Coordinates of C-alpha atoms and ligand atoms in Angstrom, one line a residue:
M1 CA -21.5 -70.6 74.4
V2 CA -24.6 -68.7 73.8
L3 CA -26.6 -71.4 71.4
C4 CA -29.6 -69.4 70.2
P5 CA -27.7 -66.6 68.0
V6 CA -25.3 -69.1 66.7
I7 CA -28.5 -71.0 65.4
G8 CA -29.7 -67.3 64.4
K9 CA -26.9 -67.0 61.8
L10 CA -28.8 -69.3 59.7
L11 CA -32.1 -67.7 60.3
H12 CA -31.6 -65.5 56.8
K13 CA -30.2 -68.6 54.8
H14 CA -31.9 -71.0 52.7
V15 CA -31.5 -74.1 54.9
V16 CA -32.1 -77.5 53.8
L17 CA -32.1 -80.9 55.7
A18 CA -31.1 -83.5 53.6
S19 CA -32.5 -86.1 55.8
A20 CA -35.8 -88.1 56.2
S21 CA -34.8 -88.8 60.2
P22 CA -37.7 -87.2 62.2
R23 CA -35.5 -87.0 64.9
R24 CA -33.0 -84.8 63.3
Q25 CA -36.0 -82.6 61.9
E26 CA -37.0 -82.6 65.6
I27 CA -33.8 -81.7 67.3
L28 CA -33.0 -78.9 64.8
S29 CA -36.4 -77.2 65.0
N30 CA -36.3 -77.5 68.7
A31 CA -33.2 -75.6 68.3
G32 CA -35.0 -73.0 66.4
L33 CA -33.6 -73.7 63.2
R34 CA -35.9 -72.9 60.1
F35 CA -35.1 -75.4 57.2
E36 CA -36.6 -77.2 54.5
V37 CA -36.6 -80.9 54.4
V38 CA -35.2 -82.6 51.1
P39 CA -34.6 -86.3 52.0
S40 CA -31.3 -87.4 50.3
R41 CA -31.4 -90.1 47.8
F42 CA -28.0 -91.2 48.4
K43 CA -27.8 -94.9 48.8
E44 CA -25.8 -95.9 52.0
K45 CA -23.4 -98.3 50.3
L46 CA -20.3 -97.0 50.4
C47 CA -17.5 -99.7 50.8
K48 CA -17.0 -100.0 54.4
A49 CA -13.8 -101.6 54.4
S50 CA -12.2 -98.9 52.2
F51 CA -12.6 -96.4 55.3
P52 CA -9.9 -96.0 58.1
T53 CA -12.2 -95.5 60.6
P54 CA -16.3 -95.9 61.3
S55 CA -16.3 -92.2 62.1
A56 CA -14.8 -91.7 58.4
Y57 CA -17.3 -93.8 57.0
A58 CA -20.1 -91.7 58.7
V59 CA -18.6 -88.5 57.8
E60 CA -18.5 -89.4 54.2
T61 CA -21.8 -90.8 54.0
A62 CA -23.3 -87.6 55.6
K63 CA -21.4 -85.5 52.9
Q64 CA -22.4 -87.6 50.0
K65 CA -26.3 -87.5 51.6
A66 CA -26.2 -83.6 51.5
L67 CA -23.9 -83.0 48.0
E68 CA -26.4 -85.1 46.6
V69 CA -29.4 -83.2 47.7
A70 CA -27.5 -79.5 46.5
R71 CA -26.8 -81.1 43.1
R72 CA -30.4 -82.6 42.5
M73 CA -31.9 -79.2 43.7
H74 CA -29.5 -76.9 41.8
Q75 CA -30.0 -79.3 38.6
K76 CA -33.7 -78.8 39.2
D77 CA -33.9 -75.2 39.8
L78 CA -30.6 -74.0 38.8
R79 CA -30.5 -72.6 42.1
A80 CA -28.6 -74.2 45.0
P81 CA -29.8 -73.5 48.8
D82 CA -27.7 -71.4 50.9
V83 CA -26.6 -74.4 53.0
V84 CA -27.2 -78.2 52.9
I85 CA -26.9 -80.3 56.1
G86 CA -26.3 -84.0 55.7
A87 CA -26.0 -86.6 58.8
D88 CA -25.3 -90.2 59.1
T89 CA -25.7 -92.3 62.4
I90 CA -24.2 -95.6 62.8
V91 CA -23.6 -97.9 65.8
T92 CA -20.1 -99.7 66.2
I93 CA -19.2 -102.6 68.2
G94 CA -15.9 -104.8 68.1
G95 CA -14.8 -103.1 64.6
L96 CA -18.2 -103.5 62.8
I97 CA -20.7 -101.0 61.5
L98 CA -24.3 -101.4 62.2
E99 CA -26.5 -99.5 60.5
K100 CA -30.5 -100.0 60.2
P101 CA -31.6 -103.3 60.1
V102 CA -33.2 -104.7 57.1
D103 CA -35.7 -107.0 58.8
K104 CA -36.7 -108.3 61.9
Q105 CA -33.9 -111.2 62.3
D106 CA -31.3 -108.4 61.5
A107 CA -32.4 -106.3 64.3
Y108 CA -32.4 -109.5 66.7
R109 CA -28.9 -110.1 65.5
M110 CA -27.9 -106.5 66.0
L111 CA -29.2 -106.2 69.7
S112 CA -28.1 -109.6 70.6
R113 CA -24.4 -108.7 69.7
L114 CA -24.9 -105.2 71.9
N115 CA -26.7 -106.9 74.7
G116 CA -25.0 -106.4 78.1
K117 CA -21.8 -104.6 76.3
E118 CA -20.5 -100.8 75.5
H119 CA -20.7 -99.9 71.9
S120 CA -20.2 -96.7 70.2
V121 CA -22.4 -94.5 68.1
F122 CA -21.2 -92.3 66.1
T123 CA -23.1 -89.2 63.8
G124 CA -21.2 -87.8 60.9
V125 CA -22.4 -84.2 59.7
A126 CA -21.9 -82.3 56.7
I127 CA -22.6 -78.4 56.3
V128 CA -22.3 -77.8 52.8
H129 CA -22.2 -74.3 51.7
C130 CA -23.5 -73.7 48.1
S131 CA -23.3 -71.0 45.8
D132 CA -23.8 -70.6 42.0
R133 CA -21.0 -69.7 39.7
D134 CA -21.9 -68.8 36.2
G135 CA -24.7 -71.7 36.5
R136 CA -22.2 -74.0 37.9
L137 CA -22.8 -75.4 41.4
H138 CA -20.2 -74.9 43.9
T139 CA -19.7 -76.5 47.1
E140 CA -17.7 -75.9 50.1
V141 CA -17.9 -78.9 53.1
L142 CA -17.4 -78.5 56.6
D143 CA -17.8 -81.8 57.9
F144 CA -17.2 -83.1 61.6
Y145 CA -18.2 -86.3 63.6
E146 CA -19.5 -87.1 67.3
E147 CA -19.0 -90.4 69.3
T148 CA -21.1 -91.4 72.0
T149 CA -20.7 -94.3 74.3
V150 CA -23.5 -96.5 75.2
K151 CA -23.7 -99.4 77.5
F152 CA -26.7 -101.7 77.4
S153 CA -27.9 -104.1 80.2
E154 CA -28.0 -107.7 80.3
L155 CA -31.5 -108.4 78.5
S156 CA -33.5 -111.4 78.1
E157 CA -34.0 -113.1 74.9
E158 CA -37.6 -112.5 75.6
L159 CA -37.3 -108.9 76.4
L160 CA -35.4 -108.5 73.2
R161 CA -38.1 -110.4 70.8
E162 CA -41.0 -108.1 72.4
Y163 CA -38.7 -104.7 71.9
I164 CA -38.5 -105.9 68.1
D165 CA -42.1 -106.7 67.9
S166 CA -43.0 -103.3 68.9
G167 CA -41.6 -102.0 65.6
E168 CA -39.2 -99.7 66.9
P169 CA -35.9 -100.8 65.7
M170 CA -36.9 -101.0 62.1
D171 CA -35.6 -97.3 61.0
K172 CA -32.8 -97.0 63.5
A173 CA -29.1 -97.7 63.6
G174 CA -28.2 -100.4 65.8
G175 CA -32.1 -101.5 65.7
Y176 CA -32.7 -99.3 69.0
G177 CA -34.2 -96.2 69.9
I178 CA -32.6 -94.6 72.8
Q179 CA -35.3 -91.8 73.0
A180 CA -38.0 -94.2 73.4
L181 CA -38.8 -97.7 74.3
G182 CA -35.1 -98.5 73.5
G183 CA -34.3 -96.3 76.5
M184 CA -35.0 -99.4 78.6
L185 CA -32.2 -101.0 77.5
V186 CA -29.5 -98.9 78.4
E187 CA -27.6 -99.1 81.5
H188 CA -25.3 -95.6 80.7
V189 CA -24.5 -93.2 78.1
R190 CA -21.2 -91.3 77.9
G191 CA -21.0 -88.3 75.8
D192 CA -23.9 -86.3 73.9
F193 CA -27.4 -88.1 74.1
L194 CA -28.5 -86.2 71.2
N195 CA -25.9 -87.8 68.9
V196 CA -27.6 -91.2 69.7
V197 CA -30.7 -90.1 68.9
G198 CA -29.1 -88.8 65.2
F199 CA -27.9 -85.2 65.7
P200 CA -25.2 -83.9 67.6
L201 CA -26.5 -80.5 68.2
N202 CA -23.9 -79.3 70.4
H203 CA -20.8 -79.9 68.2
F204 CA -22.9 -78.7 65.3
C205 CA -23.6 -75.2 67.2
K206 CA -19.6 -75.2 67.9
K207 CA -19.2 -75.4 64.2
L208 CA -21.5 -72.7 63.3
A209 CA -20.0 -70.7 65.6
Q210 CA -16.5 -71.4 64.3
L211 CA -17.9 -70.4 60.7
Y212 CA -20.0 -67.2 61.2
C213 CA -18.3 -65.8 64.6
P214 CA -14.6 -66.3 63.9
P215 CA -12.1 -65.4 66.5
R216 CA -10.9 -62.0 65.7
P217 CA -7.3 -61.8 65.3
G218 CA -5.4 -61.7 68.4
D219 CA -7.8 -63.8 70.1
V220 CA -5.5 -66.3 70.9
R221 CA -7.9 -68.2 73.4
G222 CA -10.7 -68.5 70.8
A223 CA -8.3 -69.3 68.0
E224 CA -6.9 -72.5 69.5
R225 CA -10.2 -73.6 70.7
D226 CA -12.5 -72.7 67.8
S227 CA -10.0 -72.6 65.0
I228 CA -11.9 -72.9 61.9
P229 CA -11.3 -76.2 60.1
A230 CA -10.1 -76.2 56.3
V231 CA -13.5 -76.7 53.9
D232 CA -13.0 -78.5 51.4
T233 CA -14.5 -78.7 48.0
F234 CA -16.7 -81.1 46.5
E235 CA -14.0 -81.5 43.7
D236 CA -11.6 -83.0 46.3
L237 CA -14.1 -85.4 47.5
S238 CA -12.2 -88.3 45.3
D239 CA -9.3 -88.0 47.7
L240 CA -10.6 -89.8 50.2
E241 CA -11.2 -93.1 48.6
G242 CA -8.8 -95.8 50.1
G243 CA -5.6 -94.8 52.3
G244 CA -4.6 -95.4 55.6
G245 CA -4.9 -92.6 58.7
S246 CA -6.2 -93.5 61.8
D247 CA -8.9 -92.0 64.2
P248 CA -8.3 -91.8 67.9
A249 CA -12.2 -92.3 68.5
W250 CA -11.6 -95.9 67.1
G251 CA -10.2 -96.6 70.1
G252 CA -13.4 -96.3 71.9
R253 CA -13.3 -93.4 74.0
G254 CA -16.8 -92.1 75.1
G255 CA -18.2 -88.8 74.5
R256 CA -15.5 -87.6 72.1
G257 CA -15.7 -86.2 68.5
G258 CA -13.6 -84.3 65.8
E259 CA -12.9 -83.6 62.5
E260 CA -12.5 -85.7 59.4
A261 CA -9.4 -83.7 58.9
G262 CA -11.2 -81.5 56.5
G263 CA -11.6 -83.8 54.0
A264 CA -7.8 -84.4 53.6
P265 CA -6.6 -87.7 52.3
P266 CA -6.5 -90.2 54.3
Q267 CA -3.1 -91.4 53.8
A268 CA -1.7 -88.5 55.1
P269 CA -1.3 -89.0 59.0
G270 CA -3.3 -86.0 60.7
P271 CA -1.9 -84.0 63.8
R272 CA -4.2 -86.3 66.0
D273 CA -1.8 -89.5 64.9
A274 CA 1.1 -87.4 66.1
D275 CA -0.5 -86.5 69.2
L276 CA -1.4 -90.0 70.2
N277 CA 2.1 -91.2 69.5
G278 CA 3.9 -88.6 71.4
A279 CA 5.5 -87.4 68.4
A280 CA 6.2 -83.8 67.9
E281 CA 3.4 -82.3 66.3
E282 CA 4.0 -79.8 63.4
K283 CA 1.3 -77.1 63.9
R284 CA 0.1 -75.1 61.0
P285 CA -1.0 -71.6 61.9
P286 CA -5.0 -71.1 61.8
F287 CA -6.1 -69.9 58.6
P288 CA -6.3 -66.4 59.1
T289 CA -10.5 -66.4 58.0
G290 CA -11.1 -63.7 60.5
L291 CA -8.4 -61.2 59.2
L292 CA -9.0 -61.9 55.5
E293 CA -12.9 -60.6 56.6
L294 CA -11.7 -57.8 58.1
M295 CA -9.4 -56.9 55.1
E296 CA -12.2 -57.1 52.6
G297 CA -15.2 -56.2 54.9
F298 CA -15.2 -52.7 53.7
K299 CA -16.1 -53.6 50.3
A300 CA -19.0 -55.5 51.2
S301 CA -20.2 -52.9 53.4
K302 CA -19.8 -50.4 50.5
A303 CA -21.9 -52.7 48.4
L304 CA -24.7 -53.1 50.6
F305 CA -24.8 -49.2 51.1
T306 CA -24.9 -48.5 47.6
A307 CA -27.5 -50.8 47.0
C308 CA -29.8 -49.0 49.6
K309 CA -28.6 -45.6 48.3
L310 CA -30.2 -46.6 44.9
N311 CA -33.0 -48.3 46.2
V312 CA -32.3 -51.6 44.6
F313 CA -34.1 -53.5 47.3
D314 CA -37.2 -51.5 47.1
V315 CA -37.4 -51.9 43.3
L316 CA -37.3 -55.7 43.8
R317 CA -39.5 -55.9 46.6
D318 CA -42.0 -54.4 44.5
Q319 CA -41.4 -55.6 41.2
G320 CA -38.7 -58.6 41.5
P321 CA -37.6 -60.4 40.0
L322 CA -36.0 -58.7 37.5
K323 CA -33.2 -58.5 35.3
A324 CA -30.3 -56.2 35.4
V325 CA -30.8 -54.3 32.8
D326 CA -34.6 -53.6 34.0
I327 CA -33.0 -53.0 37.6
A328 CA -30.4 -50.4 35.7
R329 CA -33.2 -48.5 34.1
K330 CA -35.5 -48.3 37.2
I331 CA -32.5 -47.1 39.5
N332 CA -31.2 -44.8 36.5
A333 CA -27.7 -46.5 36.3
S334 CA -25.8 -47.9 33.9
V335 CA -26.2 -51.6 33.0
C336 CA -22.7 -52.6 33.5
G337 CA -22.6 -51.1 36.6
T338 CA -25.6 -52.1 37.9
G339 CA -24.9 -55.6 37.0
R340 CA -21.7 -55.7 39.0
L341 CA -23.3 -54.1 42.0
L342 CA -26.1 -56.8 41.9
E343 CA -23.4 -59.6 41.3
A344 CA -21.6 -58.3 44.3
C345 CA -25.3 -58.2 46.4
A346 CA -26.0 -61.9 45.1
A347 CA -22.6 -63.2 46.5
L348 CA -23.2 -61.3 49.8
G349 CA -26.4 -63.2 50.3
L350 CA -28.4 -60.2 50.1
L351 CA -30.0 -61.3 46.8
H352 CA -31.4 -64.4 45.1
K353 CA -30.4 -64.6 41.4
T354 CA -32.2 -67.0 39.2
D355 CA -33.1 -67.3 35.6
A356 CA -35.7 -64.7 36.0
G357 CA -33.6 -62.6 37.4
Y358 CA -32.6 -60.6 40.8
S359 CA -35.0 -60.7 43.7
N360 CA -34.7 -59.9 47.5
T361 CA -34.0 -62.5 49.8
E362 CA -35.7 -62.7 52.9
A363 CA -33.2 -60.3 54.9
A364 CA -33.6 -57.6 52.5
D365 CA -37.1 -57.7 52.5
L366 CA -36.9 -57.4 56.1
H367 CA -34.2 -55.0 56.9
L368 CA -32.9 -53.3 53.5
V369 CA -36.1 -51.9 51.9
S370 CA -36.4 -48.1 52.8
D371 CA -40.4 -48.7 54.4
S372 CA -40.5 -51.8 56.1
A373 CA -41.4 -52.4 59.7
H374 CA -37.6 -53.5 60.8
S375 CA -36.0 -51.3 58.1
L376 CA -32.1 -50.4 58.4
H377 CA -31.9 -48.8 55.3
G378 CA -31.5 -45.6 57.0
L379 CA -28.6 -46.9 59.1
A380 CA -27.3 -47.7 55.9
V381 CA -27.5 -44.9 54.4
Y382 CA -26.2 -42.9 57.4
N383 CA -23.3 -45.0 57.6
D384 CA -22.4 -44.9 53.9
S385 CA -22.9 -40.8 53.7
H386 CA -21.8 -39.9 57.3
V387 CA -19.7 -42.6 59.4
W388 CA -17.7 -43.8 55.7
D389 CA -16.2 -40.3 55.7
L390 CA -15.1 -40.3 59.1
F391 CA -13.3 -43.7 58.8
T392 CA -11.8 -42.4 55.7
H393 CA -9.9 -40.0 57.5
L394 CA -9.0 -42.5 60.3
D395 CA -5.3 -42.1 60.0
L396 CA -5.7 -38.5 60.3
A397 CA -7.5 -38.9 63.8
A398 CA -4.9 -41.6 64.9
R399 CA -2.2 -39.2 64.2
D400 CA -3.6 -36.2 65.6
G401 CA -6.0 -37.1 68.3
A402 CA -9.7 -37.9 68.2
E403 CA -10.7 -34.3 69.2
Q404 CA -8.6 -32.8 66.6
A405 CA -10.1 -35.1 64.2
R406 CA -13.9 -34.1 65.4
G407 CA -12.8 -30.4 65.2
A408 CA -11.8 -30.6 61.4
S409 CA -15.8 -31.1 60.5
G410 CA -17.3 -29.9 63.8
T411 CA -18.4 -31.8 66.7
K412 CA -20.8 -34.7 66.2
A413 CA -24.0 -32.5 67.3
E414 CA -22.6 -29.9 64.7
R415 CA -22.2 -32.1 62.0
L416 CA -25.4 -34.2 62.5
F417 CA -27.7 -31.1 63.3
Q418 CA -25.8 -28.9 60.7
S419 CA -29.0 -29.0 58.3
A420 CA -32.5 -30.5 58.5
E421 CA -31.3 -33.3 55.9
T422 CA -28.4 -34.4 58.2
T423 CA -30.5 -34.5 61.4
L424 CA -33.3 -36.5 59.4
L425 CA -30.7 -38.8 58.2
F426 CA -29.4 -39.6 61.8
M427 CA -32.7 -40.0 63.1
R428 CA -33.3 -42.8 60.4
A429 CA -30.7 -44.5 61.4
M430 CA -31.5 -44.3 64.9
H431 CA -34.6 -45.4 64.4
G432 CA -34.4 -48.4 62.8
L433 CA -31.5 -49.5 65.1
S434 CA -33.8 -48.6 68.2
K435 CA -36.7 -50.5 66.6
L436 CA -34.7 -53.4 66.3
T437 CA -33.9 -53.3 69.9
A438 CA -36.9 -51.7 71.9
R439 CA -38.6 -54.5 72.6
D440 CA -35.9 -56.3 74.2
V441 CA -35.0 -53.2 76.1
A442 CA -38.2 -52.8 77.4
T443 CA -39.0 -56.3 78.6
A444 CA -35.3 -57.1 80.0
F445 CA -36.8 -56.2 83.4
D446 CA -40.6 -55.8 84.6
L447 CA -41.0 -52.2 84.9
S448 CA -44.5 -52.1 85.6
R449 CA -44.3 -50.6 89.0
F450 CA -43.5 -47.2 87.4
T451 CA -45.9 -45.0 85.9
S452 CA -43.7 -42.6 84.5
A453 CA -40.5 -42.7 82.5
C454 CA -38.3 -40.1 80.8
D455 CA -36.1 -41.3 77.8
L456 CA -33.2 -38.9 77.7
G457 CA -31.7 -38.8 74.3
G458 CA -34.9 -41.0 73.1
C459 CA -34.7 -39.2 69.5
T460 CA -37.7 -40.5 67.5
G461 CA -39.5 -42.2 70.4
A462 CA -39.2 -46.0 69.3
L463 CA -38.5 -47.3 72.7
A464 CA -40.8 -44.8 74.2
H465 CA -43.5 -46.3 72.3
E466 CA -42.5 -49.8 73.1
L467 CA -42.5 -49.1 76.7
A468 CA -45.8 -47.4 76.4
R469 CA -47.2 -50.6 74.7
E470 CA -45.6 -53.0 77.1
Y471 CA -47.0 -51.1 80.2
P472 CA -50.1 -49.7 79.5
R473 CA -49.9 -47.5 83.0
L474 CA -46.9 -45.9 81.8
Q475 CA -46.6 -42.2 80.8
V476 CA -43.4 -41.8 78.7
T477 CA -41.3 -38.4 78.0
V478 CA -38.9 -38.3 75.3
F479 CA -36.3 -35.6 76.1
D480 CA -33.9 -34.7 73.2
L481 CA -32.3 -31.7 71.6
P482 CA -34.7 -29.4 69.8
D483 CA -33.5 -30.1 66.5
V484 CA -34.5 -34.0 66.9
T485 CA -38.0 -33.4 68.6
E486 CA -38.7 -30.9 65.9
H487 CA -38.2 -33.7 63.2
A488 CA -39.6 -36.5 65.6
R489 CA -43.4 -36.4 64.4
G490 CA -42.6 -37.9 61.2
F491 CA -41.6 -41.0 62.9
Q492 CA -44.8 -41.6 65.0
P493 CA -46.3 -45.1 64.6
D494 CA -49.9 -45.0 63.6
G495 CA -52.6 -46.7 65.9
Q496 CA -53.0 -46.2 69.4
R497 CA -51.3 -45.1 72.8
T498 CA -49.5 -42.2 70.9
E499 CA -51.0 -40.1 73.8
H500 CA -49.2 -41.8 76.0
V501 CA -45.7 -40.4 74.5
R502 CA -44.5 -36.7 74.9
F503 CA -41.4 -34.9 73.5
V504 CA -40.0 -32.6 75.4
P505 CA -37.1 -30.4 73.8
G506 CA -33.7 -29.6 75.7
D507 CA -30.4 -30.5 76.6
F508 CA -29.9 -33.4 79.4
F509 CA -26.7 -31.6 80.5
T510 CA -27.9 -28.7 80.9
D511 CA -31.6 -28.2 80.7
A512 CA -34.2 -29.1 83.6
L513 CA -34.9 -32.7 83.3
P514 CA -38.4 -33.9 83.1
R515 CA -40.0 -35.2 86.3
A516 CA -40.1 -39.3 86.1
Q517 CA -40.3 -42.5 88.4
L518 CA -38.0 -44.0 85.8
Y519 CA -35.3 -42.5 83.5
V520 CA -34.1 -44.1 80.5
L521 CA -30.8 -44.1 79.0
S522 CA -30.2 -46.3 75.7
R523 CA -27.6 -46.2 73.8
V524 CA -26.5 -42.7 75.0
L525 CA -23.6 -43.3 77.5
H526 CA -21.3 -44.5 75.2
D527 CA -21.1 -41.2 73.4
W528 CA -19.9 -39.5 76.4
P529 CA -16.1 -39.4 78.6
D530 CA -16.4 -40.2 82.0
D531 CA -16.7 -36.6 83.1
R532 CA -19.9 -36.2 81.1
V533 CA -21.3 -39.3 82.2
H534 CA -20.9 -38.6 86.0
H535 CA -22.5 -35.2 85.3
L536 CA -25.4 -36.7 83.7
L537 CA -25.9 -39.4 86.4
S538 CA -25.6 -37.0 89.3
R539 CA -28.5 -34.9 87.5
I540 CA -30.6 -37.9 87.1
S541 CA -30.0 -39.0 90.6
S542 CA -30.8 -35.7 92.3
C543 CA -34.4 -35.8 89.9
C544 CA -35.1 -39.4 91.0
E545 CA -37.1 -40.4 93.9
P546 CA -36.4 -42.9 96.4
G547 CA -37.6 -45.9 94.6
G548 CA -37.1 -44.5 91.1
G549 CA -35.2 -46.3 88.8
V550 CA -32.6 -45.7 86.0
L551 CA -32.2 -47.8 83.3
V552 CA -29.5 -48.0 81.0
A553 CA -29.0 -49.6 77.5
E554 CA -25.6 -50.3 75.6
A555 CA -23.8 -52.7 73.6
A556 CA -22.1 -53.6 76.8
A557 CA -20.4 -57.0 77.6
M558 CA -21.6 -58.6 80.5
E559 CA -18.0 -58.9 81.8
E560 CA -14.7 -57.0 80.9
E561 CA -13.3 -60.2 79.1
E562 CA -16.2 -60.3 77.0
A563 CA -15.4 -57.1 75.4
A564 CA -14.4 -58.4 72.5
A565 CA -17.6 -60.9 71.8
A566 CA -19.6 -57.8 72.7
R567 CA -17.7 -55.9 69.4
R568 CA -18.2 -58.7 67.3
R569 CA -22.1 -58.4 68.1
G570 CA -21.6 -55.6 65.8
L571 CA -23.4 -52.8 67.7
Q572 CA -20.2 -51.7 69.9
P573 CA -19.8 -47.9 68.9
L574 CA -16.4 -48.6 67.1
G575 CA -16.7 -45.4 65.3
L576 CA -16.6 -43.3 68.6
L577 CA -14.4 -45.9 70.1
L578 CA -11.7 -44.9 67.4
L579 CA -12.8 -41.4 66.9
G580 CA -14.9 -40.2 69.4
A581 CA -14.5 -38.9 73.3
G582 CA -16.8 -41.3 74.5
R583 CA -16.1 -45.4 75.2
P584 CA -17.7 -48.5 75.4
R585 CA -18.1 -49.7 79.2
S586 CA -18.9 -53.0 80.1
A587 CA -22.0 -54.1 82.3
R588 CA -20.2 -54.4 85.5
E589 CA -18.8 -50.8 85.0
L590 CA -22.3 -49.4 84.3
G591 CA -23.6 -51.1 87.4
Q592 CA -20.6 -49.5 89.3
L593 CA -21.4 -46.0 87.9
L594 CA -25.0 -46.4 89.1
Q595 CA -24.0 -47.3 92.6
R596 CA -21.6 -44.5 92.8
H597 CA -24.7 -42.2 91.9
G598 CA -26.8 -43.7 94.5
F599 CA -28.6 -46.5 93.0
R600 CA -29.0 -49.8 94.7
D601 CA -30.2 -53.3 93.7
V602 CA -28.3 -53.0 90.5
R603 CA -29.1 -55.5 88.0
V604 CA -28.1 -56.7 84.6
A605 CA -30.1 -58.7 82.1
P606 CA -29.4 -59.3 78.3
A607 CA -31.5 -57.5 75.9
G608 CA -31.4 -59.4 72.9
D609 CA -28.3 -60.2 71.0
L610 CA -26.9 -56.8 70.8
L611 CA -27.6 -54.9 74.0
R612 CA -27.1 -55.3 77.7
V613 CA -29.6 -53.5 80.1
V614 CA -28.6 -52.4 83.4
L615 CA -31.3 -51.5 86.1
G616 CA -30.7 -49.6 89.4
T617 CA -33.3 -48.4 92.4
R618 CA -32.8 -45.2 93.7
A619 CA -31.8 -45.3 97.5
A620 CA -33.0 -43.0 99.9
P621 CA -30.3 -40.2 100.6
Ligands
M5T701 C1 -29.2 -95.2 67.7 C2 -30.1 -94.7 67.3 C3 -30.6 -94.1 66.2 N1 -31.8 -93.6 65.5 C4 -32.0 -93.1 64.5 O1 -31.4 -93.7 63.4 C5 -31.2 -93.6 62.3 C6 -30.1 -93.6 61.6 O2 -30.2 -93.8 60.4 P1 -29.3 -93.0 59.1 O3 -29.3 -93.6 57.9 O4 -28.6 -91.9 60.0 O5 -30.8 -91.7 59.0 P2 -32.0 -92.1 58.3 O6 -33.3 -92.3 59.3 O7 -32.1 -93.1 57.3 O8 -32.3 -90.8 57.6 P3 -31.3 -89.9 56.7 O9 -30.9 -88.8 57.0 O10 -32.6 -89.5 55.6 O11 -30.4 -91.1 55.7 C7 -31.6 -92.0 62.4 O12 -33.0 -91.7 62.0 C8 -31.7 -91.7 63.7 O13 -32.5 -91.0 64.2 C9 -32.7 -93.2 66.8 O14 -33.6 -92.8 66.1 N2 -32.0 -93.8 67.9 C10 -31.3 -94.0 68.2 O15 -31.1 -94.1 69.5

């Protein structure tokens, strides 16, 4: 599992950690999560006896901690954060739950109990998703727990007293801190160490992956491994009081975790009970979250495209927060239609809605306004006006074959370059995407040995400028169709080093390629079928001096079996896959292609979350 991208799913959300524990804050911020800390005021006083298992108690406490913060924040600002995370760590031994000691005596009692024995540490975690529905807070809770087994050495009374005098035990469950002096008491640990410290980071990331990267339909392996547990609502919480149920972790197995049956009433024996008893398990099919998202996804895309097209995000960046009526006036649209569009954008997490009106989220400010440094506005407009149209006729394309579908409205180049307007539309889309990925592509390998590079199909020069910035000795030529180079001037960055980038018009299939030590093909090959790719690579190969290189960047999977994951990453050229003659290729396949055309020492590296970069060195012929 790749952790950073999972944590990254929360980057543009307002995340609150409902915990005063400095350890939790440290674990999560070390993992790259950005969050606000709002300690919960929920008193940890639930009746332990009413819970079937210690883990159920920890999970419920975590849940109540998070919900208290969500409610308080919503009440105060009439706006809840997007996500509130609560956690509760307990130590259990012989059926007894130990929390933080109330005084030194209590700490001594706890540590004496643990002395020389094995005990379990459970951390319950609740991830609460909040939304505002007509001024009322709506919450969806996903919870889970993790268990770790810890064995204490035989410890002298003197050592225990000394340890207690250090003051360390007082704010820690079980009266010890494994991450500090308390580590000396511990003989061994089975399971997740960070779970003992206060937060099961690994399990948390897996849960985020289930939530934000659900398996695609048909991904049976993924569905079994990562199926999304049912989320329950706050309204259902009362069901949790009392009841039976059992927990396999109760048996004291180390290093195991689980879900609290998604908040289902404990009296209903869960599937895990059936497992334990060896009884036949009646399996419910996994909830088709991914499928439903696919069914509805086009509406979300269209709302985003339309808001971009109407410059809603530009208006709000400059003048927000604004009420729907004012936005409608500024974008010259009806009040009722604008209101609906704004509601949809708020529901999609693109806008914040408060009493003062609508305002941009951080992601909207960064990527959806038309002139920001990281703008994807052009891509949204291009997808809306161009790609949307192609997909509307997907059934025809499927029936008649991709080439015929192309034939109806001309080849891709004919369609894109039929007017200056469509060319610019395409270039703006590519520019946003290239700027987003340029740095990752430029730095995936150390290219400082090259002094000249040619970016074939380099469009607006976004990657070329990044290469020139990264490698001061490098002169970069952008080679692209005359229709493109003609308009490239309008995309040049302000500031220095533009003299290291030049534009040469031409067709890389037919015209002489500019001489360079390094040839770059960034997001080009997926557009073309195999015969064209071979033709292009053989042309590059014959221009390239021994020791020179070719660098290919694609939304390619590292391995064939990762293709579905690559598609999920979003930039797999689905449109071309369905409509065009090109096709996506895995990193391995790209490497083999380079080898076939005389490149050796072929290496693959990830370039950020989206692309893979393959670098080959021209061998002596
Ligand atoms: C076993 C163990 C526990 N802890 C700390 O014990 C507190 C548990 O208490 P909690 O009630 O879960 O959390 P809290 O500290 O009261 O914070 P809050 O979330 O606001 O309730 C948390 O701090 C944990 O790190 C350690 O630092 N190291 C260890 O080895």
